[in-house]
Coordinates of C-alpha atoms in Angstrom, one line a residue:
M1 CA 95.0 136.7 109.7
A2 CA 95.0 133.0 109.9
T3 CA 98.3 131.3 109.4
H4 CA 98.9 127.8 108.1
D5 CA 101.9 125.5 108.4
T6 CA 104.3 125.1 105.8
D7 CA 103.9 121.8 103.7
P8 CA 106.6 119.4 104.6
Q9 CA 107.5 119.2 101.0
D10 CA 108.0 122.6 100.5
R11 CA 110.4 122.8 103.9
A12 CA 112.3 119.9 102.3
R13 CA 112.8 121.8 99.1
F14 CA 113.7 125.0 100.4
G15 CA 116.4 123.1 102.7
R16 CA 117.9 121.3 99.5
L17 CA 118.0 124.7 97.7
L18 CA 119.7 126.5 100.7
G19 CA 122.0 123.7 101.0
A20 CA 122.9 123.9 97.5
G21 CA 122.7 127.6 97.2
I22 CA 125.8 128.1 99.8
W23 CA 127.9 126.3 97.5
L24 CA 127.5 128.5 94.4
F25 CA 130.2 130.8 95.5
F26 CA 132.7 128.6 94.1
L27 CA 131.2 129.4 90.9
G28 CA 133.1 132.8 91.5
N29 CA 136.3 131.1 90.2
P30 CA 134.9 130.9 86.8
L31 CA 133.3 134.3 87.0
G32 CA 136.4 135.9 88.0
A33 CA 138.2 134.3 85.1
L34 CA 135.7 135.5 82.8
F35 CA 136.1 139.1 83.8
R36 CA 139.8 138.9 83.4
N37 CA 139.3 138.0 79.9
D38 CA 139.9 140.9 77.4
N39 CA 137.8 139.2 74.7
Q40 CA 134.4 141.0 75.4
L41 CA 132.5 138.1 73.3
E42 CA 134.1 135.2 75.5
R43 CA 133.6 137.3 78.5
Y44 CA 130.0 138.1 78.4
S45 CA 128.8 134.7 76.7
G46 CA 130.4 133.1 79.4
V47 CA 128.6 135.5 82.1
V48 CA 125.3 134.8 80.4
A49 CA 126.0 131.2 80.7
L50 CA 126.5 131.2 84.1
V51 CA 123.4 133.2 84.5
V52 CA 121.5 130.6 83.0
F53 CA 123.4 128.0 84.8
V54 CA 122.8 128.9 88.3
P55 CA 118.7 129.0 88.0
V56 CA 118.8 125.6 85.9
Y57 CA 120.7 124.0 88.5
L58 CA 118.8 125.2 91.5
Y59 CA 115.4 124.3 89.8
G60 CA 116.8 120.9 89.0
L61 CA 117.4 120.3 92.8
G62 CA 114.0 121.5 93.6
Q63 CA 112.3 118.8 91.6
I64 CA 114.2 115.9 92.8
P65 CA 111.0 113.9 94.1
R66 CA 109.0 114.5 90.7
F67 CA 112.3 113.0 88.8
H68 CA 112.1 109.8 90.7
I69 CA 108.5 109.3 91.6
E70 CA 107.2 110.1 88.0
R71 CA 110.4 108.7 86.5
R72 CA 110.8 111.8 84.4
Y73 CA 114.6 110.7 83.5
L74 CA 114.3 112.0 80.0
A75 CA 113.4 115.4 81.6
A76 CA 116.3 115.1 84.1
W77 CA 118.7 114.5 81.2
T78 CA 117.7 117.6 79.6
Y79 CA 118.6 119.5 82.8
V80 CA 122.1 117.9 82.7
S81 CA 122.3 118.8 79.2
V82 CA 121.5 122.4 79.7
L83 CA 124.2 122.5 82.4
L84 CA 126.8 120.8 80.0
A85 CA 126.0 123.3 77.2
C86 CA 126.5 126.5 79.7
F87 CA 129.5 124.8 80.8
A88 CA 130.8 124.7 77.2
V89 CA 129.9 128.3 76.5
T90 CA 132.2 129.4 79.6
I91 CA 135.2 127.4 78.5
P92 CA 136.6 129.8 76.1
G93 CA 136.6 132.6 78.4
A94 CA 137.1 131.0 81.8
G95 CA 139.8 128.4 80.5
D96 CA 140.2 125.6 83.1
Q97 CA 138.5 127.7 85.8
S98 CA 135.2 126.7 83.8
M99 CA 135.8 122.7 85.1
T100 CA 134.5 124.1 88.4
C101 CA 130.7 123.9 86.7
L102 CA 131.6 120.0 86.4
V103 CA 131.5 119.4 90.0
F104 CA 127.8 120.9 90.1
I105 CA 126.7 119.2 87.2
S106 CA 127.9 115.7 88.8
A107 CA 125.9 116.7 91.8
L108 CA 122.9 117.3 89.9
A109 CA 123.3 114.1 88.0
V110 CA 123.6 112.0 91.1
A111 CA 120.2 113.8 92.6
I112 CA 118.1 113.4 89.6
L113 CA 119.3 110.4 87.1
P114 CA 118.9 106.7 87.9
K115 CA 121.9 105.4 90.0
W116 CA 123.9 103.9 87.1
Q117 CA 123.6 106.5 85.0
A118 CA 124.5 109.0 87.7
G119 CA 127.6 106.8 88.5
G120 CA 128.6 106.7 84.9
V121 CA 128.4 110.5 84.7
V122 CA 130.5 111.2 87.9
V123 CA 133.2 108.6 86.4
V124 CA 133.2 110.3 83.1
T125 CA 133.6 113.9 84.7
F126 CA 136.3 113.0 87.0
A127 CA 138.4 111.3 84.2
A128 CA 137.5 114.5 82.1
I129 CA 138.8 116.9 84.5
T130 CA 141.6 114.7 85.3
A131 CA 142.9 114.4 81.8
A132 CA 142.3 118.2 80.8
G133 CA 144.9 118.9 83.9
F134 CA 147.2 116.5 82.4
W135 CA 146.8 117.2 78.5
V136 CA 145.4 120.6 77.9
D137 CA 148.7 123.1 77.9
G138 CA 148.3 125.5 80.5
W139 CA 145.5 123.8 82.4
S140 CA 145.4 122.5 86.0
A141 CA 142.6 120.3 87.3
H142 CA 142.5 122.7 90.7
G143 CA 141.2 120.0 92.8
N144 CA 137.8 119.8 90.7
N145 CA 138.3 116.0 90.0
F146 CA 138.1 115.3 93.6
A147 CA 135.8 117.7 94.3
V148 CA 133.4 115.7 92.2
L149 CA 133.9 112.4 94.0
L150 CA 133.2 114.5 97.2
A151 CA 130.2 116.3 95.8
A152 CA 128.8 113.2 94.4
A153 CA 129.2 111.1 97.8
A154 CA 127.5 113.9 99.6
V155 CA 124.7 114.1 97.3
W156 CA 124.1 110.3 97.3
S157 CA 124.1 110.2 101.0
F158 CA 121.3 112.7 101.2
R159 CA 119.4 110.8 98.1
L160 CA 119.5 107.6 100.1
A161 CA 118.0 109.3 103.5
W162 CA 115.5 110.9 101.1
Q163 CA 114.4 107.7 99.6
R164 CA 114.3 106.2 103.3
Q165 CA 112.3 108.9 104.2
A166 CA 109.8 108.4 101.2
K167 CA 109.4 104.8 102.1
L168 CA 108.8 105.5 105.5
M169 CA 106.0 108.0 104.7
A170 CA 104.7 105.5 102.1
A171 CA 104.7 102.7 104.9
E172 CA 102.7 105.4 107.3
R173 CA 100.1 106.0 104.7
D174 CA 99.7 102.2 104.2
L175 CA 99.5 101.6 107.9
S176 CA 96.8 104.2 108.3
E177 CA 94.9 103.1 105.4
L178 CA 95.0 99.5 106.8
A179 CA 93.8 100.6 110.2
V180 CA 90.8 102.4 108.5
E181 CA 89.7 99.3 106.5
E182 CA 90.4 97.2 110.0
E183 CA 88.1 99.6 111.9
R184 CA 85.4 99.7 109.0
A185 CA 85.5 95.9 108.9
R186 CA 85.0 95.9 113.1
I187 CA 82.2 98.2 113.0
A188 CA 80.5 96.2 110.1
R189 CA 81.0 93.2 112.1
D190 CA 79.3 95.0 115.4
L191 CA 76.7 96.4 113.2
H192 CA 76.0 92.8 111.9
D193 CA 75.8 91.4 115.5
I194 CA 73.6 94.3 116.7
L195 CA 71.3 94.4 114.0
G196 CA 70.8 90.8 112.7
H197 CA 68.7 89.6 115.8
S198 CA 67.4 92.9 116.8
L199 CA 65.6 93.4 113.4
T200 CA 64.6 89.9 113.0
V201 CA 63.0 90.0 116.7
I202 CA 61.5 93.4 115.4
S203 CA 60.0 92.0 112.4
V204 CA 58.4 89.0 114.0
K205 CA 56.7 91.1 116.7
A206 CA 55.7 93.3 114.1
E207 CA 53.9 90.7 112.4
L208 CA 52.5 89.0 115.4
A209 CA 50.9 92.7 116.6
E210 CA 49.3 92.8 113.2
R211 CA 47.7 89.5 113.5
L212 CA 46.7 90.3 117.3
F213 CA 45.4 93.8 116.4
D214 CA 41.8 92.8 116.0
D215 CA 41.7 89.8 118.3
D216 CA 43.6 90.9 121.4
P217 CA 44.0 94.6 121.2
V218 CA 46.0 94.6 124.6
R219 CA 48.5 92.2 123.9
A220 CA 48.8 94.0 120.5
K221 CA 49.8 97.0 122.2
A222 CA 52.4 95.2 124.5
E223 CA 53.9 94.0 121.7
L224 CA 54.2 97.4 119.7
E225 CA 55.5 98.8 123.1
D226 CA 58.3 96.0 122.9
L227 CA 59.0 96.9 119.2
Q228 CA 59.5 100.8 120.4
R229 CA 61.9 99.3 122.9
L230 CA 63.9 97.1 120.6
S231 CA 64.1 99.8 118.2
R232 CA 65.5 102.3 120.5
D233 CA 67.8 99.6 122.0
A234 CA 69.0 98.6 118.4
L235 CA 69.4 102.4 117.8
A236 CA 71.5 103.0 120.7
D237 CA 73.7 100.2 120.0
V238 CA 74.4 101.6 116.6
R239 CA 74.8 104.9 117.6
S240 CA 77.4 103.9 120.0
T241 CA 79.1 101.3 117.5
A242 CA 79.2 104.3 115.0
Q243 CA 80.4 106.9 117.2
G244 CA 82.9 104.5 118.6
I245 CA 86.0 103.3 118.3
R246 CA 85.6 103.5 122.1
G247 CA 82.2 102.1 122.1
I248 CA 81.3 98.8 123.3
S249 CA 78.2 96.8 122.8
L250 CA 76.6 94.1 124.4
P251 CA 75.8 92.0 121.5
G252 CA 79.1 92.4 120.1
E253 CA 80.9 91.3 123.5
I254 CA 78.7 88.1 123.3
A255 CA 79.8 87.2 119.9
S256 CA 83.4 88.2 120.7
A257 CA 83.2 86.4 124.0
R258 CA 82.2 83.2 122.2
M259 CA 84.9 83.4 119.7
A260 CA 87.5 84.0 122.5
L261 CA 86.3 80.8 124.6
E262 CA 86.1 78.7 121.7
S263 CA 89.7 79.7 120.7
A264 CA 90.8 79.0 124.5
G265 CA 89.4 75.6 124.4
I266 CA 86.4 76.4 126.8
E267 CA 82.7 75.6 126.1
P268 CA 80.9 78.9 125.8
L269 CA 77.2 78.7 127.3
L270 CA 76.2 82.1 126.3
P271 CA 72.8 83.9 125.7
T272 CA 72.0 84.5 122.3
V273 CA 70.1 87.4 122.7
A274 CA 70.1 90.6 125.0
D275 CA 66.9 92.3 124.2
E276 CA 65.5 91.9 127.7
V277 CA 68.5 94.3 129.0
P278 CA 67.5 97.8 129.1
S279 CA 69.7 99.9 126.8
R280 CA 71.0 102.0 129.9
W281 CA 72.7 99.0 131.6
R282 CA 73.9 97.5 128.4
E283 CA 77.2 99.1 128.1
L284 CA 78.0 98.0 132.0
F285 CA 76.9 94.3 131.3
A286 CA 79.2 94.4 128.1
W287 CA 82.2 95.6 130.2
T288 CA 81.1 92.8 132.9
L289 CA 81.0 90.3 130.3
R290 CA 84.5 91.3 128.7
E291 CA 86.4 91.1 132.0
G292 CA 84.6 87.9 133.3
V293 CA 85.4 86.2 130.1
T294 CA 88.8 87.9 130.1
N295 CA 89.6 86.4 133.6
V296 CA 88.2 82.7 132.7
I297 CA 90.3 82.5 129.9
R298 CA 93.5 83.7 131.6
H299 CA 93.3 82.2 135.1
S300 CA 90.3 79.7 135.6
E301 CA 91.9 76.5 133.5
A302 CA 88.0 76.1 133.1
S303 CA 86.4 73.5 130.6
T304 CA 82.9 75.8 130.5
C305 CA 81.7 79.3 131.0
E306 CA 78.2 80.2 131.5
V307 CA 76.6 83.7 131.2
E308 CA 73.3 84.4 132.6
L309 CA 71.6 87.5 131.4
D310 CA 68.6 89.1 132.8
A311 CA 67.3 92.3 132.8
D312 CA 68.8 93.4 135.9
R313 CA 71.7 91.1 136.5
I314 CA 74.6 89.5 134.5
R315 CA 76.4 86.5 136.2
V316 CA 79.8 85.1 134.7
T317 CA 80.5 81.6 135.9
D318 CA 83.2 78.8 135.3
D319 CA 84.2 75.6 136.5
G320 CA 87.9 76.1 136.9
R321 CA 90.3 76.3 139.7
G322 CA 88.5 78.9 141.6
P323 CA 89.4 82.5 142.9
C324 CA 92.6 83.8 142.4
P325 CA 95.2 84.3 145.6
D326 CA 94.3 87.9 145.3
D327 CA 90.5 87.0 146.2
G328 CA 89.6 88.7 142.7
S329 CA 90.8 92.3 143.7
G330 CA 92.9 92.6 140.3
N331 CA 93.0 95.9 138.5
G332 CA 90.5 94.8 136.0
L333 CA 87.8 93.9 138.6
E334 CA 88.7 96.9 140.6
G335 CA 87.8 98.9 137.2
L336 CA 84.5 97.3 136.9
R337 CA 83.8 97.8 140.7
Q338 CA 84.2 101.9 139.7
R339 CA 82.3 101.4 137.0
A340 CA 79.4 99.5 138.8
R341 CA 79.6 102.3 141.7
L342 CA 79.1 105.0 139.1
A343 CA 76.1 103.3 137.9
G344 CA 74.6 102.4 141.3
A345 CA 74.9 98.8 140.8
T346 CA 76.9 96.1 142.9
V347 CA 79.7 93.5 142.1
T348 CA 79.7 90.2 143.8
T349 CA 82.1 87.6 143.5
S350 CA 81.9 83.8 144.9
A351 CA 82.6 80.3 144.2
G352 CA 80.9 78.5 141.4
P353 CA 78.1 75.8 141.8
G354 CA 79.4 73.1 143.9
E355 CA 82.2 75.3 145.7
R356 CA 84.0 74.9 142.3
G357 CA 85.2 77.2 139.8
F358 CA 84.4 81.4 140.2
S359 CA 81.4 83.4 139.7
L360 CA 81.1 87.1 138.8
T361 CA 77.9 88.9 139.5
V362 CA 76.7 92.5 138.5
T363 CA 73.3 93.2 139.8
V364 CA 71.7 96.8 139.0
P365 CA 68.9 98.5 140.4
A366 CA 65.3 97.1 139.5

């Protein structure tokens, strides 16, 4: 049989009820006083009131989030009023021991009412118990007035902790939604970069093939073959982007490199298309472009960066200060070399034209 994890809200509710239920044994004081009362009507009416008091109190505690999230404060006052009515019914039979009920009423009020209303209930309850201990003949507060303050303070601390947890969970949900929206926007940008040019070229070649179909069938066939290749490449790029948060596309990297270089104050001399690069080499070339441009921005102090892109080669060249002291053997280039080895390609680094700057070249098998 399959098992399912308990919902976090159910666990929190169970924890509240368990914590509250432990303290209900203090209701043994009014219950004992009721059973010592010889008046059967007062005794049994008080017992029934306590029997109603306990589940109403526990159910109210179990609904704390709903009272605050849905602002059901009228219903919260209804629960408090029911408990006050039960307390009133126990007074004739339990006497001053009935004031133990006010401790639980104050705790529930602090848990489910707006803070200023809850504070008012606590003050009134404390004053009522204290006054009754002084002014009602034969009655004593039995420390219930101070128990009200302690219970209110404890419940208030739990309430603050719950509110902080609720805000944290809401913030996590907002961050998750924001991350999803940002990822959707990123995919949309990548798809625009990938398909914008590819579909335009496909449309132009399709029109050319249609015009050449009667006059030059051989060239028309070549154009149709190009259409098939371009379609497969565009589809591969789309699949890579859609699968892939971890995916990387060459057209997308060209667009990103242009933006990054311009932001760094470096003039980008980049190709506008990547159609002649076969789909099997596009990911490797994209990683090469990313690593090369990153190094130019970080280390070169260059004014221009040029990218040359062919079917079997990509070269990233700058006119900066030249290779780093480690001779270009940093972690990024080493990772690129590993990728190239897996693909059967070679990585070459050298000085740029005129012995200025730095050149990174990746050559793939023909």
